């Protein structure tokens, strides 16, 4: 058996798959925890929370909003929804990195097989796979993070727990029989398939994931291939740099999709009787903020995504070395 064949078999072994996933899940949790306060502020901006719209659009607004949250609820306020984030991010990151390893192996088994198109495809497919498996957890996390002291919910003025958010989404009901035909059809669909309530905004998430994950892995793979000789292994510092650049480019390309996705995810709080569609959500964003409305919170996006992507890629590779894969 040739060295290449042995290496290929190793990458498809259960040992490699499980340990690659563990390394990815650990990396994702550490990276997400490092930027959790920024994530909370960004979600509030993206969802057009009325308490925080006065801060949107300015770099200083990020820190003023964070100061307001800290003054009202302390560190717990800045980390609100993070428990749900960790429940989601470990399987999300584990599946994403594990899937990328396997898809990369199928599409690019040798270094000479690597192309930008295949890198993009491998990244997109791994991102879509992880999102599909973990999207309900993301929706619950957003519902927890978007709650503020003036939020009007059917449960309580206190921040909802994971269980409360799950129950609220599950029990969202459609309008009574006087509702339009469109709402009634949504009611029937929701009642027959309750799991669909946990997939609000899923289509726009998948569409946004294609450029985000695709470009992120493309840039990361391209930089490693161009700047690291074949006989050398990238250092942790180099992986941090490659990840930071990849995250910035990917965030810029996919951010409008993220805005629409957040609006659709919190749509159940404002319109629990129906499923807000793409067109309605895009129009609502444009009417309230014009083209700039699709980039609300982008400054926080950079502050969050650049270090988060850098840490996740670097720790993923470090974890694989530690776990001997």
Short mmCIF file of C-alpha atoms in Angstrom, two decimals:
data_model
loop_
_atom_site.label_atom_id
_atom_site.label_comp_id
_atom_site.label_asym_id
_atom_site.label_seq_id
_atom_site.Cartn_x
_atom_site.Cartn_y
_atom_site.Cartn_z
CA UNK A 1 0.00 0.00 0.00
CA UNK A 2 1.37 3.44 -0.97
CA UNK A 3 1.74 6.25 1.58
CA UNK A 4 -1.04 8.19 -0.18
CA UNK A 5 -3.45 5.25 0.02
CA UNK A 6 -2.61 4.75 3.70
CA UNK A 7 -3.20 8.43 4.40
CA UNK A 8 -6.51 8.34 2.55
CA UNK A 9 -7.69 5.35 4.56
CA UNK A 10 -6.66 7.07 7.79
CA UNK A 11 -8.75 10.15 6.96
CA UNK A 12 -11.83 8.01 6.45
CA UNK A 13 -11.36 6.05 9.67
CA UNK A 14 -13.69 6.52 12.63
CA UNK A 15 -10.64 7.51 14.71
CA UNK A 16 -9.91 10.44 12.39
CA UNK A 17 -13.53 11.53 11.94
CA UNK A 18 -14.37 11.59 15.66
CA UNK A 19 -11.17 13.35 16.69
CA UNK A 20 -11.44 15.90 13.90
CA UNK A 21 -14.97 16.65 15.10
CA UNK A 22 -13.86 16.95 18.73
CA UNK A 23 -11.10 19.37 17.74
CA UNK A 24 -13.57 21.43 15.70
CA UNK A 25 -16.21 21.50 18.44
CA UNK A 26 -13.69 22.60 21.06
CA UNK A 27 -12.31 25.29 18.77
CA UNK A 28 -15.81 26.60 18.04
CA UNK A 29 -16.76 26.85 21.72
CA UNK A 30 -13.61 28.72 22.71
CA UNK A 31 -13.89 31.10 19.75
CA UNK A 32 -17.57 31.82 20.37
CA UNK A 33 -17.05 32.41 24.08
CA UNK A 34 -14.33 34.95 23.32
CA UNK A 35 -16.78 37.11 21.33
CA UNK A 36 -20.06 36.37 23.17
CA UNK A 37 -20.70 39.97 24.38
CA UNK A 38 -20.21 41.32 20.85
CA UNK A 39 -22.54 38.63 19.55
CA UNK A 40 -25.30 39.75 21.93
CA UNK A 41 -25.00 43.39 20.82
CA UNK A 42 -24.89 42.42 17.16
CA UNK A 43 -28.08 40.39 17.39
CA UNK A 44 -29.88 43.30 19.05
CA UNK A 45 -28.74 45.62 16.24
CA UNK A 46 -29.64 43.17 13.49
CA UNK A 47 -33.10 42.51 14.90
CA UNK A 48 -33.75 46.29 15.09
CA UNK A 49 -34.43 46.19 18.82
CA UNK A 50 -35.94 49.63 19.59
CA UNK A 51 -33.84 50.11 22.73
CA UNK A 52 -30.59 49.83 20.79
CA UNK A 53 -31.33 51.38 17.39
CA UNK A 54 -29.96 54.71 18.64
CA UNK A 55 -26.52 53.09 18.87
CA UNK A 56 -26.53 51.37 15.47
CA UNK A 57 -24.34 52.61 12.63
CA UNK A 58 -21.41 53.93 14.72
CA UNK A 59 -18.29 52.23 16.05
CA UNK A 60 -18.83 53.87 19.44
CA UNK A 61 -22.37 52.50 19.45
CA UNK A 62 -21.03 49.00 19.99
CA UNK A 63 -19.38 49.94 23.25
CA UNK A 64 -22.21 52.22 24.41
CA UNK A 65 -24.73 49.45 23.82
CA UNK A 66 -22.50 47.00 25.69
CA UNK A 67 -22.18 49.48 28.56
CA UNK A 68 -25.97 49.81 28.73
CA UNK A 69 -26.41 46.05 28.88
CA UNK A 70 -23.71 45.74 31.55
CA UNK A 71 -25.26 48.52 33.63
CA UNK A 72 -28.69 46.88 33.55
CA UNK A 73 -27.77 43.21 33.90
CA UNK A 74 -24.03 42.92 34.48
CA UNK A 75 -21.92 40.21 32.90
CA UNK A 76 -24.94 37.91 32.71
CA UNK A 77 -26.61 40.41 30.41
CA UNK A 78 -23.64 40.43 28.05
CA UNK A 79 -23.63 36.64 28.01
CA UNK A 80 -27.43 36.27 27.69
CA UNK A 81 -28.24 33.41 25.35
CA UNK A 82 -24.69 32.04 25.49
CA UNK A 83 -25.75 28.78 27.11
CA UNK A 84 -27.85 28.07 24.03
CA UNK A 85 -24.94 29.20 21.89
CA UNK A 86 -22.64 26.60 23.40
CA UNK A 87 -25.27 23.88 23.03
CA UNK A 88 -25.42 24.76 19.35
CA UNK A 89 -21.84 25.72 18.57
CA UNK A 90 -20.17 22.49 19.69
CA UNK A 91 -22.14 20.24 17.30
CA UNK A 92 -22.18 23.01 14.66
CA UNK A 93 -18.40 23.49 14.64
CA UNK A 94 -17.74 19.78 15.07
CA UNK A 95 -19.94 18.87 12.08
CA UNK A 96 -18.61 21.76 9.95
CA UNK A 97 -14.93 20.96 10.39
CA UNK A 98 -15.45 17.21 10.32
CA UNK A 99 -17.54 17.50 7.14
CA UNK A 100 -14.93 19.76 5.55
CA UNK A 101 -12.19 17.24 6.25
CA UNK A 102 -14.20 14.48 4.60
CA UNK A 103 -15.46 16.52 1.63
CA UNK A 104 -11.99 17.95 1.05
CA UNK A 105 -10.63 14.41 1.01
CA UNK A 106 -13.22 13.35 -1.59
CA UNK A 107 -12.82 16.41 -3.84
CA UNK A 108 -9.09 17.02 -3.32
CA UNK A 109 -7.33 13.82 -2.24
CA UNK A 110 -3.97 15.17 -3.48
CA UNK A 111 -2.38 18.60 -3.23
CA UNK A 112 -2.37 18.93 -7.02
CA UNK A 113 -6.15 18.42 -7.04
CA UNK A 114 -6.73 21.58 -5.03
CA UNK A 115 -8.49 24.38 -6.90
CA UNK A 116 -10.34 27.45 -5.67
CA UNK A 117 -13.60 26.09 -7.05
CA UNK A 118 -13.23 22.83 -5.12
CA UNK A 119 -12.23 24.68 -1.96
CA UNK A 120 -15.34 26.85 -2.28
CA UNK A 121 -17.58 23.83 -2.89
CA UNK A 122 -16.13 21.89 0.04
CA UNK A 123 -16.60 24.85 2.38
CA UNK A 124 -20.16 25.53 1.22
CA UNK A 125 -21.24 21.90 1.58
CA UNK A 126 -19.72 21.60 5.05
CA UNK A 127 -21.43 24.82 6.15
CA UNK A 128 -24.83 23.73 4.83
CA UNK A 129 -24.50 20.34 6.52
CA UNK A 130 -23.73 21.85 9.91
CA UNK A 131 -26.50 24.48 9.65
CA UNK A 132 -29.13 21.91 8.76
CA UNK A 133 -28.25 19.80 11.80
CA UNK A 134 -28.14 22.66 14.33
CA UNK A 135 -30.47 25.41 13.07
CA UNK A 136 -33.22 24.97 15.74
CA UNK A 137 -30.61 25.61 18.44
CA UNK A 138 -29.55 28.80 16.65
CA UNK A 139 -33.15 30.05 16.54
CA UNK A 140 -33.60 29.43 20.27
CA UNK A 141 -30.32 31.19 20.98
CA UNK A 142 -31.43 34.26 19.00
CA UNK A 143 -34.76 34.39 20.83
CA UNK A 144 -32.90 34.35 24.14
CA UNK A 145 -30.37 37.00 23.10
CA UNK A 146 -32.88 39.42 21.54
CA UNK A 147 -34.91 39.80 24.77
CA UNK A 148 -34.48 43.13 26.59
CA UNK A 149 -36.17 44.82 29.55
CA UNK A 150 -38.88 46.34 27.34
CA UNK A 151 -39.57 43.18 25.34
CA UNK A 152 -43.22 42.20 25.19
CA UNK A 153 -43.53 38.46 25.39
CA UNK A 154 -46.18 36.11 26.63
CA UNK A 155 -43.90 34.63 29.24
CA UNK A 156 -42.20 37.17 31.48
CA UNK A 157 -40.22 40.40 31.55
CA UNK A 158 -37.20 38.37 32.69
CA UNK A 159 -34.78 36.94 30.12
CA UNK A 160 -36.21 33.64 28.87
CA UNK A 161 -34.46 30.39 29.62
CA UNK A 162 -33.63 27.82 26.96
CA UNK A 163 -36.69 25.81 27.95
CA UNK A 164 -38.98 28.85 27.88
CA UNK A 165 -37.74 29.92 24.45
CA UNK A 166 -38.25 26.41 23.14
CA UNK A 167 -41.78 26.32 24.53
CA UNK A 168 -42.63 29.78 23.15
CA UNK A 169 -41.56 28.83 19.65
CA UNK A 170 -43.30 25.47 19.81
CA UNK A 171 -46.60 26.99 20.96
CA UNK A 172 -46.73 29.85 18.46
CA UNK A 173 -50.17 29.71 16.92
CA UNK A 174 -51.75 30.99 13.74
CA UNK A 175 -54.60 33.47 13.50
CA UNK A 176 -58.21 32.36 14.06
CA UNK A 177 -60.47 31.34 11.20
CA UNK A 178 -61.05 34.93 10.09
CA UNK A 179 -57.44 35.12 8.96
CA UNK A 180 -56.44 35.32 5.30
CA UNK A 181 -56.04 32.14 3.30
CA UNK A 182 -52.25 32.47 3.39
CA UNK A 183 -52.20 32.51 7.20
CA UNK A 184 -54.53 29.55 7.40
CA UNK A 185 -52.33 27.50 5.11
CA UNK A 186 -49.33 28.38 7.29
CA UNK A 187 -51.32 27.41 10.38
CA UNK A 188 -52.11 24.02 8.92
CA UNK A 189 -48.47 23.46 7.99
CA UNK A 190 -47.20 24.59 11.40
CA UNK A 191 -49.73 22.44 13.26
CA UNK A 192 -49.01 19.35 11.20
CA UNK A 193 -45.22 19.75 11.25
CA UNK A 194 -44.29 21.67 14.45
CA UNK A 195 -40.55 21.28 13.77
CA UNK A 196 -40.94 23.84 10.97
CA UNK A 197 -41.45 26.52 13.62
CA UNK A 198 -37.80 26.03 14.54
CA UNK A 199 -36.69 26.70 10.95
CA UNK A 200 -37.81 30.32 10.53
CA UNK A 201 -35.27 31.98 8.23
CA UNK A 202 -33.67 28.66 7.30
CA UNK A 203 -33.76 29.21 3.53
CA UNK A 204 -31.99 32.56 3.72
CA UNK A 205 -29.50 31.01 6.14
CA UNK A 206 -28.61 28.29 3.65
CA UNK A 207 -28.28 30.80 0.81
CA UNK A 208 -26.08 33.00 3.00
CA UNK A 209 -24.02 30.03 4.18
CA UNK A 210 -22.93 29.20 0.63
CA UNK A 211 -20.82 32.38 0.19
CA UNK A 212 -19.85 32.61 3.87
CA UNK A 213 -18.51 29.10 4.45
CA UNK A 214 -17.39 28.72 0.84
CA UNK A 215 -15.34 31.91 0.78
CA UNK A 216 -14.02 31.37 4.31
CA UNK A 217 -12.61 27.91 3.55
CA UNK A 218 -11.52 29.00 0.07
CA UNK A 219 -9.44 31.89 1.43
CA UNK A 220 -8.03 29.82 4.27
CA UNK A 221 -7.04 26.93 1.96
CA UNK A 222 -5.67 29.28 -0.70
CA UNK A 223 -3.48 31.20 1.76
CA UNK A 224 -2.13 28.01 3.30
CA UNK A 225 -1.37 26.52 -0.14
CA UNK A 226 0.37 29.67 -1.39
CA UNK A 227 2.29 30.66 1.72
CA UNK A 228 3.13 27.34 3.40
CA UNK A 229 5.60 25.02 1.60
CA UNK A 230 4.32 21.45 0.98
CA UNK A 231 6.90 19.96 3.35
CA UNK A 232 6.05 22.27 6.26
CA UNK A 233 3.14 22.55 8.67
CA UNK A 234 1.52 25.93 9.33
CA UNK A 235 2.20 27.38 12.77
CA UNK A 236 -0.60 28.41 15.11
CA UNK A 237 0.25 32.08 14.52
CA UNK A 238 0.00 31.59 10.74
CA UNK A 239 -3.35 29.82 11.12
CA UNK A 240 -4.56 32.75 13.23
CA UNK A 241 -3.60 35.19 10.48
CA UNK A 242 -5.11 33.11 7.69
CA UNK A 243 -8.31 32.68 9.69
CA UNK A 244 -8.61 36.41 10.40
CA UNK A 245 -8.30 37.33 6.72
CA UNK A 246 -10.72 34.58 5.69
CA UNK A 247 -13.30 35.68 8.26
CA UNK A 248 -13.20 39.33 7.20
CA UNK A 249 -13.70 38.55 3.50
CA UNK A 250 -16.43 35.97 4.16
CA UNK A 251 -18.31 38.28 6.54
CA UNK A 252 -18.39 41.13 4.03
CA UNK A 253 -19.72 38.92 1.24
CA UNK A 254 -22.54 37.30 3.21
CA UNK A 255 -23.64 39.95 5.71
CA UNK A 256 -26.89 41.07 3.99
CA UNK A 257 -28.12 37.48 4.16
CA UNK A 258 -27.40 37.46 7.88
CA UNK A 259 -29.48 40.61 8.41
CA UNK A 260 -32.47 39.06 6.62
CA UNK A 261 -32.01 35.81 8.53
CA UNK A 262 -32.06 37.52 11.94
CA UNK A 263 -35.21 39.45 11.04
CA UNK A 264 -36.93 36.25 9.95
CA UNK A 265 -35.80 34.42 13.09
CA UNK A 266 -37.32 37.01 15.44
CA UNK A 267 -40.38 37.40 13.21
CA UNK A 268 -42.24 34.89 15.37
CA UNK A 269 -42.14 37.36 18.26
CA UNK A 270 -43.89 40.03 16.20
CA UNK A 271 -45.98 37.88 13.87
CA UNK A 272 -46.38 34.42 15.44
CA UNK A 273 -49.41 33.79 13.25
CA UNK A 274 -47.48 33.42 10.01
CA UNK A 275 -44.16 32.74 8.35
CA UNK A 276 -42.49 35.96 7.15
CA UNK A 277 -41.09 35.41 3.67
CA UNK A 278 -37.97 36.65 1.92
CA UNK A 279 -39.66 39.43 0.00
CA UNK A 280 -41.52 40.83 2.99
CA UNK A 281 -38.42 40.77 5.18
CA UNK A 282 -36.15 42.35 2.55
CA UNK A 283 -38.71 45.10 1.98
CA UNK A 284 -38.99 45.74 5.72
CA UNK A 285 -35.21 46.05 6.06
CA UNK A 286 -34.99 48.41 3.07
CA UNK A 287 -37.91 50.57 4.21
CA UNK A 288 -36.43 51.12 7.65
CA UNK A 289 -32.78 51.63 6.67
CA UNK A 290 -32.33 51.65 2.89
CA UNK A 291 -29.27 49.84 1.55
CA UNK A 292 -27.41 50.66 4.75
CA UNK A 293 -30.02 48.64 6.60
CA UNK A 294 -28.49 45.46 5.16
CA UNK A 295 -25.18 46.30 6.84
CA UNK A 296 -26.40 47.32 10.29
CA UNK A 297 -23.98 45.92 12.86
CA UNK A 298 -21.28 45.10 10.27
CA UNK A 299 -18.67 46.91 12.35
CA UNK A 300 -19.48 44.53 15.21
CA UNK A 301 -19.43 41.74 12.66
CA UNK A 302 -15.79 42.50 11.92
CA UNK A 303 -14.92 42.85 15.61
CA UNK A 304 -16.57 39.50 16.22
CA UNK A 305 -15.92 37.40 13.12
CA UNK A 306 -12.25 38.25 12.56
CA UNK A 307 -11.01 37.02 15.97
CA UNK A 308 -13.61 34.24 16.12
CA UNK A 309 -12.62 32.79 12.75
CA UNK A 310 -8.92 33.19 13.53
CA UNK A 311 -9.29 31.37 16.87
CA UNK A 312 -11.52 28.62 15.47
CA UNK A 313 -9.21 27.73 12.57
CA UNK A 314 -6.07 27.90 14.68
CA UNK A 315 -7.52 25.84 17.55
CA UNK A 316 -9.01 23.33 15.10
CA UNK A 317 -5.57 22.65 13.64
CA UNK A 318 -3.93 22.71 17.07
CA UNK A 319 -6.55 20.30 18.42
CA UNK A 320 -5.97 17.90 15.54
CA UNK A 321 -2.25 17.88 16.30
CA UNK A 322 -2.89 17.26 20.00
CA UNK A 323 -5.34 14.46 19.20
CA UNK A 324 -2.88 12.95 16.72
CA UNK A 325 -4.93 13.30 13.55
#
